[in-house]
Short mmCIF file of C-alpha atoms and ligand atoms in Angstrom, two decimals:
data_model
loop_
_atom_site.label_atom_id
_atom_site.label_comp_id
_atom_site.label_asym_id
_atom_site.label_seq_id
_atom_site.Cartn_x
_atom_site.Cartn_y
_atom_site.Cartn_z
CA MET A 408 -0.15 -0.38 -0.25
CA PRO A 409 1.50 3.05 -0.80
CA ILE A 410 2.45 5.82 2.23
CA ASN A 411 2.80 9.43 2.13
CA ILE A 412 5.62 10.56 3.67
CA ASN A 413 5.05 14.07 4.88
CA ASP A 414 9.07 14.91 5.39
CA PRO A 415 10.10 18.19 2.94
CA GLU A 416 14.01 16.74 3.24
CA TYR A 417 12.61 13.21 0.60
CA THR A 418 10.31 15.04 -0.97
CA LYS A 419 12.56 16.95 -1.94
CA ALA A 420 15.13 13.92 -2.20
CA GLU A 421 12.31 12.19 -4.22
CA LYS A 422 12.04 15.56 -6.55
CA GLU A 423 15.75 15.05 -7.24
CA TYR A 424 15.98 11.60 -7.93
CA TYR A 425 12.41 11.46 -10.85
CA GLU A 426 14.99 15.04 -11.78
CA ALA A 427 18.28 13.43 -12.67
CA ASP A 428 19.40 13.05 -15.20
CA SER A 429 22.57 10.82 -14.81
CA LEU A 430 22.26 7.84 -13.11
CA ASP A 431 24.91 8.90 -10.32
CA ASP A 432 22.44 11.30 -9.66
CA LYS A 433 19.33 9.00 -9.61
CA ILE A 434 21.68 6.90 -7.29
CA GLU A 435 22.37 9.87 -4.62
CA SER A 436 19.30 10.97 -4.23
CA LEU A 437 17.89 7.51 -4.23
CA LYS A 438 20.34 7.07 -0.97
CA LYS A 439 18.45 9.63 0.19
CA MET A 440 15.39 9.13 0.15
CA ILE A 441 16.48 6.44 2.03
CA SER A 442 17.89 7.26 4.63
CA LEU A 443 14.98 9.67 5.68
CA MET A 444 12.56 7.15 5.35
CA PRO A 445 10.77 6.80 8.21
CA GLY A 446 11.43 4.30 11.09
CA HIS A 447 8.05 2.69 11.43
CA LYS A 448 6.76 -0.85 10.09
CA GLY A 449 4.21 0.33 7.32
CA ALA A 450 7.08 1.99 5.18
CA GLU A 451 8.72 -1.69 5.12
CA ASN A 452 7.41 -2.14 2.10
CA LEU A 453 8.87 0.69 0.58
CA ARG A 454 12.52 0.78 1.66
CA ALA A 455 12.37 -2.73 0.11
CA GLN A 456 11.91 -1.58 -3.08
CA LEU A 457 13.94 1.14 -2.91
CA ARG A 458 16.63 -0.34 -1.97
CA THR A 459 15.75 -3.08 -5.04
CA ARG A 460 16.16 -0.28 -7.25
CA LEU A 461 19.04 1.35 -6.13
CA LYS A 462 20.67 -2.37 -6.74
CA LYS A 463 19.37 -2.51 -10.21
CA LEU A 464 20.86 1.03 -11.21
CA GLN A 465 23.60 -0.14 -9.53
CA GLU A 466 24.13 -3.15 -11.59
CA GLN A 467 23.66 -0.53 -14.35
CA VAL A 468 26.60 1.08 -13.38
CA VAL A 469 28.99 -1.50 -13.68
CA LYS A 470 27.14 -3.11 -17.35
CA ASN A 471 27.98 0.18 -18.18
CA LYS A 472 31.63 0.52 -17.28
CA LYS A 473 32.74 -3.20 -19.31
CA ALA A 474 30.55 -1.77 -22.04
CA LYS A 475 32.73 1.91 -22.20
CA LYS A 476 35.22 0.06 -21.76
CA SER A 477 34.60 -2.42 -24.37
CA SER A 478 33.92 0.88 -26.29
CA LYS A 479 37.20 1.66 -26.63
CA ILE A 480 39.04 -1.14 -27.43
CA GLY A 481 40.81 -0.72 -31.04
CA ILE A 482 40.12 2.28 -31.78
CA LYS A 483 43.25 3.41 -33.87
CA LYS A 484 44.36 7.05 -32.90
CA GLU A 485 42.73 9.47 -35.83
CA ASP A 486 39.88 7.54 -35.21
CA MET A 487 36.47 9.29 -34.13
CA GLN A 488 33.15 8.97 -32.57
CA ILE A 489 29.79 9.37 -32.97
CA VAL A 490 27.18 8.92 -30.50
CA ILE A 491 23.34 8.74 -31.06
CA VAL A 492 21.88 11.19 -28.39
CA GLY A 493 17.86 11.05 -28.25
CA LYS A 494 14.11 9.90 -26.26
CA THR A 495 13.13 6.88 -26.48
CA ASN A 496 11.56 5.42 -30.19
CA VAL A 497 13.13 8.25 -32.68
CA GLY A 498 14.88 5.81 -33.58
CA LYS A 499 18.40 5.73 -32.70
CA SER A 500 18.69 1.54 -33.23
CA SER A 501 17.47 2.04 -36.93
CA LEU A 502 19.61 4.10 -37.43
CA ILE A 503 22.47 2.62 -36.33
CA ASN A 504 21.18 -0.46 -38.35
CA LEU A 505 20.98 1.49 -41.09
CA LEU A 506 24.32 2.81 -41.52
CA THR A 507 26.82 0.98 -39.23
CA ASN A 508 27.50 -3.48 -39.38
CA ALA A 509 25.19 -3.71 -36.34
CA ASN A 510 21.94 -5.25 -36.06
CA PRO A 511 20.62 -3.79 -32.70
CA LYS A 512 16.82 -4.94 -31.65
CA ILE A 513 14.09 -2.43 -32.54
CA SER A 514 10.92 -1.60 -31.41
CA GLU A 515 8.38 0.08 -31.50
CA ILE A 516 7.87 -0.87 -26.91
CA GLU A 517 9.73 2.34 -25.23
CA PHE A 518 13.15 1.83 -23.67
CA THR A 519 14.79 -1.55 -26.20
CA THR A 520 17.75 -0.12 -25.46
CA LYS A 521 19.29 -0.81 -22.86
CA GLU A 522 22.96 -0.68 -23.05
CA PRO A 523 25.20 1.37 -25.48
CA ILE A 524 25.60 -0.20 -28.87
CA ILE A 525 28.76 0.52 -31.22
CA GLY A 526 28.81 -0.29 -34.61
CA MET A 527 31.95 0.73 -37.17
CA ILE A 528 31.08 2.54 -40.20
CA ASN A 529 34.41 3.70 -42.87
CA LEU A 530 33.56 7.22 -44.22
CA GLU A 531 35.61 8.71 -46.65
CA GLY A 532 38.89 6.00 -45.58
CA ILE A 533 38.06 7.59 -42.08
CA ASP A 534 37.15 4.62 -39.38
CA MET A 535 34.32 5.52 -37.43
CA GLN A 536 32.34 4.75 -34.42
CA LEU A 537 28.72 5.21 -34.34
CA ILE A 538 27.27 4.39 -30.86
CA GLU A 539 23.42 4.65 -29.47
CA ASN A 540 23.66 5.60 -26.44
CA PRO A 541 20.48 4.43 -24.34
CA SER A 542 17.23 7.04 -24.44
CA ILE A 543 18.03 9.70 -22.45
CA ASP A 544 15.32 10.00 -20.09
CA SER A 545 16.75 6.25 -18.48
CA SER A 546 18.81 5.33 -16.30
CA TYR A 547 20.50 3.36 -18.89
CA TYR A 548 21.70 6.57 -20.55
CA ASP A 549 25.09 7.41 -20.09
CA LYS A 550 26.01 11.11 -20.00
CA GLY A 551 29.95 10.21 -20.07
CA LEU A 552 30.25 8.73 -23.40
CA THR A 553 27.37 11.80 -24.57
CA ASN A 554 30.28 14.05 -23.17
CA SER A 555 33.35 12.11 -25.42
CA ALA A 556 32.03 12.13 -28.24
CA ASP A 557 33.74 14.25 -31.16
CA THR A 558 30.08 14.41 -33.19
CA ILE A 559 26.78 14.10 -31.22
CA PHE A 560 23.59 12.78 -33.64
CA LEU A 561 20.91 14.60 -31.18
CA LEU A 562 18.24 12.51 -32.88
CA VAL A 563 14.64 13.73 -32.71
CA ASP A 564 10.93 13.14 -34.16
CA LYS A 565 9.26 16.10 -32.66
CA LEU A 566 10.61 19.95 -32.04
CA PRO A 567 10.32 20.59 -28.39
CA GLN A 568 12.65 17.73 -28.33
CA ILE A 569 15.39 19.77 -29.82
CA GLU A 570 15.55 22.22 -26.97
CA GLU A 571 15.15 19.95 -24.26
CA LEU A 572 18.53 17.48 -25.68
CA LYS A 573 20.64 20.93 -26.08
CA ASN A 574 20.25 21.30 -22.55
CA LYS A 575 21.43 17.84 -21.38
CA VAL A 576 24.28 17.80 -23.26
CA SER A 577 25.51 21.53 -23.09
CA ARG A 578 28.38 20.04 -20.94
CA SER A 579 29.17 18.22 -24.12
CA LYS A 580 31.84 20.15 -26.74
CA ALA A 581 31.07 18.11 -29.39
CA ASN A 582 29.83 19.02 -32.55
CA GLN A 583 26.71 18.77 -32.19
CA ILE A 584 23.86 17.58 -35.84
CA ILE A 585 20.45 18.00 -35.50
CA VAL A 586 18.84 14.73 -36.64
CA PHE A 587 15.68 14.70 -37.55
CA ASN A 588 13.38 11.67 -37.91
CA LYS A 589 10.80 9.79 -39.46
CA ILE A 590 9.87 12.74 -42.44
CA ASP A 591 8.31 9.79 -44.07
CA LYS A 592 5.38 10.71 -42.01
CA LEU A 593 4.86 14.61 -42.86
CA ASN A 594 3.69 15.54 -46.02
CA GLU A 595 5.56 17.76 -48.58
CA ASP A 596 4.28 21.56 -46.59
CA GLU A 597 4.18 19.72 -43.21
CA LYS A 598 8.22 19.34 -44.00
CA ARG A 599 8.62 22.84 -46.02
CA LYS A 600 7.18 24.09 -42.99
CA LEU A 601 9.75 22.01 -41.02
CA ASN A 602 12.55 23.38 -43.03
CA ALA A 603 12.19 26.57 -42.22
CA THR A 604 11.49 26.26 -38.38
CA LEU A 605 15.01 24.56 -37.96
CA LYS A 606 16.75 27.07 -40.55
CA SER A 607 15.19 30.09 -39.02
CA LYS A 608 17.11 28.78 -35.65
CA LYS A 609 20.49 29.11 -37.11
CA TYR A 610 21.02 24.92 -36.07
CA ASN A 611 22.62 22.36 -37.76
CA PHE A 612 20.31 20.25 -39.38
CA VAL A 613 19.40 17.72 -41.63
CA LEU A 614 16.47 15.98 -41.81
CA ILE A 615 15.73 12.00 -42.13
CA SER A 616 13.44 8.81 -42.82
CA THR A 617 15.58 5.89 -41.90
CA LYS A 618 12.47 3.70 -43.19
CA THR A 619 13.20 5.59 -46.46
CA LYS A 620 16.53 6.89 -46.01
CA GLU A 621 15.71 9.58 -47.60
CA ASN A 622 19.04 12.61 -47.11
CA ILE A 623 20.99 10.23 -45.62
CA ASP A 624 23.81 11.51 -47.57
CA GLU A 625 23.14 14.36 -46.79
CA LEU A 626 23.73 13.16 -42.89
CA LYS A 627 27.09 11.60 -44.52
CA ASP A 628 28.19 14.85 -45.93
CA LYS A 629 27.05 16.68 -42.00
CA LEU A 630 28.91 14.58 -40.29
CA PHE A 631 32.31 14.27 -42.31
CA LYS A 632 32.02 18.42 -42.62
CA SER A 633 31.72 17.99 -38.28
CA PHE A 634 34.63 16.49 -38.02
CA ASP A 635 37.27 19.90 -39.35
CA LYS A 636 39.02 17.33 -41.74
CA ILE A 637 39.21 17.93 -45.80
CA ARG A 638 39.58 15.81 -48.56
CA ILE A 639 42.81 16.79 -51.00
CA TYR A 640 42.46 14.93 -54.39
CA THR A 641 46.05 14.96 -55.62
CA LYS A 642 47.12 14.59 -59.56
CA GLU A 643 50.20 14.14 -61.78
CA PRO A 644 50.70 16.26 -64.39
CA GLY A 645 48.17 14.92 -67.33
CA LYS A 646 46.74 12.19 -65.76
CA ASN A 647 43.26 12.51 -63.49
CA LYS A 648 42.89 12.85 -60.57
CA SER A 649 43.08 9.61 -57.54
CA SER A 650 40.43 8.17 -57.08
CA LYS A 651 40.26 8.04 -53.19
CA PRO A 652 41.08 11.57 -51.50
CA ILE A 653 43.10 12.10 -48.99
CA ILE A 654 42.22 13.16 -45.37
CA MET A 655 43.85 16.50 -43.97
CA LYS A 656 43.44 18.01 -41.16
CA GLN A 657 41.29 21.36 -41.47
CA ASP A 658 43.40 24.29 -42.97
CA SER A 659 46.31 22.24 -44.57
CA SER A 660 48.91 23.74 -47.22
CA VAL A 661 49.58 22.83 -50.04
CA PHE A 662 52.99 22.04 -48.59
CA ASP A 663 51.08 19.68 -45.52
CA VAL A 664 50.20 17.89 -48.35
CA ALA A 665 53.39 17.44 -50.54
CA GLU A 666 55.28 16.39 -47.66
CA LYS A 667 52.58 14.05 -46.54
CA ILE A 668 52.19 12.63 -49.94
CA LEU A 669 55.63 12.62 -51.85
CA LYS A 670 57.10 11.40 -47.48
CA GLY A 671 58.69 14.79 -46.46
CA PHE A 672 60.04 15.72 -49.58
CA SER A 673 58.76 18.61 -50.29
CA LYS A 674 61.72 20.29 -51.54
CA ASN A 675 61.26 18.63 -54.74
CA VAL A 676 58.64 20.25 -55.31
CA SER A 677 58.52 22.46 -58.66
CA GLU A 678 55.57 23.91 -59.26
CA THR A 679 52.10 23.00 -57.68
CA LYS A 680 48.06 23.61 -59.57
CA ILE A 681 44.64 23.59 -57.99
CA TRP A 682 41.86 23.12 -58.79
CA GLY A 683 38.45 23.43 -56.88
CA PRO A 684 36.76 25.77 -53.90
CA SER A 685 40.37 27.58 -52.93
CA SER A 686 41.54 28.22 -56.29
CA LYS A 687 40.76 31.61 -58.25
CA PHE A 688 40.40 29.54 -61.60
CA ALA A 689 40.87 25.82 -62.55
CA GLY A 690 44.89 25.38 -62.67
CA GLN A 691 46.14 28.03 -60.55
CA LYS A 692 49.56 28.57 -59.70
CA VAL A 693 50.49 28.24 -56.28
CA GLY A 694 52.63 28.33 -53.32
CA LEU A 695 53.49 25.50 -51.04
CA LYS A 696 51.97 28.17 -48.21
CA HIS A 697 48.47 28.46 -50.40
CA LYS A 698 45.79 26.69 -48.01
CA LEU A 699 43.34 24.39 -48.63
CA LYS A 700 39.60 23.42 -48.81
CA ASP A 701 37.49 20.43 -48.65
CA LEU A 702 37.45 18.64 -52.07
CA ASP A 703 40.55 21.22 -53.41
CA VAL A 704 42.57 18.27 -57.03
CA VAL A 705 46.60 19.49 -56.10
CA GLU A 706 48.84 18.96 -59.20
CA PHE A 707 52.21 18.86 -58.31
CA LYS A 708 55.50 18.81 -61.28
CA THR A 709 58.73 17.31 -59.10
CA ARG A 710 62.34 17.58 -60.51
N1 GTP B 260 7.45 5.74 -40.22
C1 GTP B 260 9.05 5.84 -39.49
N2 GTP B 260 9.31 4.96 -38.17
C2 GTP B 260 10.74 4.21 -37.51
C3 GTP B 260 11.30 4.95 -38.50
N3 GTP B 260 12.65 5.33 -38.04
C4 GTP B 260 12.33 4.66 -36.75
N4 GTP B 260 11.41 3.86 -36.81
C5 GTP B 260 10.00 3.22 -35.32
O1 GTP B 260 10.07 4.00 -34.42
C6 GTP B 260 10.41 2.21 -33.91
C7 GTP B 260 11.46 3.09 -32.52
O2 GTP B 260 12.22 2.82 -33.49
P1 GTP B 260 14.34 2.06 -32.73
O3 GTP B 260 15.12 2.41 -33.87
O4 GTP B 260 14.04 1.12 -31.92
O5 GTP B 260 13.70 3.41 -31.67
P2 GTP B 260 14.98 3.71 -30.42
O6 GTP B 260 15.24 5.25 -30.75
O7 GTP B 260 16.58 3.08 -30.53
O8 GTP B 260 14.27 3.33 -29.42
P3 GTP B 260 15.07 2.92 -27.57
O9 GTP B 260 15.52 2.01 -27.59
O10 GTP B 260 13.20 2.00 -27.41
O11 GTP B 260 15.22 4.44 -26.59
C8 GTP B 260 10.34 1.21 -33.88
O12 GTP B 260 8.87 1.18 -34.79
C9 GTP B 260 10.78 1.84 -35.12
O13 GTP B 260 10.36 1.04 -36.42
C10 GTP B 260 11.23 6.33 -39.71
O14 GTP B 260 12.13 6.41 -40.23
N5 GTP B 260 10.20 6.04 -39.94
MG1 MG B 261 16.95 1.91 -29.70
#
C-alpha cells in the first residue's frame, strides 16, 4: 500500500530522483530517500522497493562501465566517435542499423535499448564508431559517453525535443548535428515548414527517414564536415585526379599535402597547380603556403 511521507527533505530527494539525468545522480538521490525513510513498520515495503531499485541502478553502473571499456578497444588514434542521443523510440537503433554493421533490436516498445550499441562505419577513408546511447530519459543513459564524443547526433522526431536535448548535453564540447527522423510521416507542406523553422533557428540540421532512407547521404556529408577535416585529391601532370581523396586537417596547406604524399620531399616540388574551392580559376599556380579547402585537387610537378 502506498504510504505518504510528509518529510519535505524526503519529497525534495524524491523530486531530485525523478529529475536526475544521470545514473550517478539517481543513485545519490535514492540513497538520500532511503536514509530519510521513517523507521516504522508501515514503511517497510516501500523501503524494500527502494533498496531493490538502488541495487538495479548500481548493477547498471557496473554494466555501463564494462560497455564503455569495450567501446574503447581497438580504436586507432585518428578514429572518430559519434554518439546518438535522443529520447526513447525516436529511431536511434534504426539509424545504427542503417549506417553500420550492428544489428540492434528495433521495436516500438519504449526503452528497448538498455546499453550502448556500437557500430563501425567508414566514411571517406576514416574509420569511425557510431554509438547509440540508451534513451536520455532512462537510467540506462550514459552521460560520460556523450561527453567523450567527437560529434553527437541529437536525434528527434518532434520539435520540442531539440531544446530539451540541447539543455541536457550542454556540458559536452562535441559538434552537434540535429537529426530529425521519421519525415516519411510528414507531407511536403509539413516538411517545408519544418525545414524553414529549423533554418530560422540557425541549427545545423538534417531531415531524414531511416525507413525511406531519405537524405542519408546529406547526413553523412554533414557528419564528415563536423570533423574539421578536408578531402584533397592529388594528381600527376597529364593524368586524372586520384580516385580516393587523402584526409587532411582543416587549414592544411599545399606544403602539408606535399610532405604527406612525397614522404617529406616537398622541396622537390617545382610547381603546384590547384583546381576546386580554394582556387581562383582552374589550374591556378600556387605556392607551398597556399591554404587548401575541402575537395580541392592538387597537382605537383617535381624536379
Ligand atoms: N515511420 C517511421 N518509423 C520509424 C523510423 N525510424 C524508426 N521508426 C520506428 O520507430 C520505432 C522505434 O525505433 P527504434 O530504432 O527502436 O528507436 P530507439 O530510439 O532505438 O528506441 P529505444 O532504444 O527503445 O529508446 C520502431 O517501431 C521503428 O520501426 C522512420 O524513419 N519512420
Ligand atoms: Mg534503441
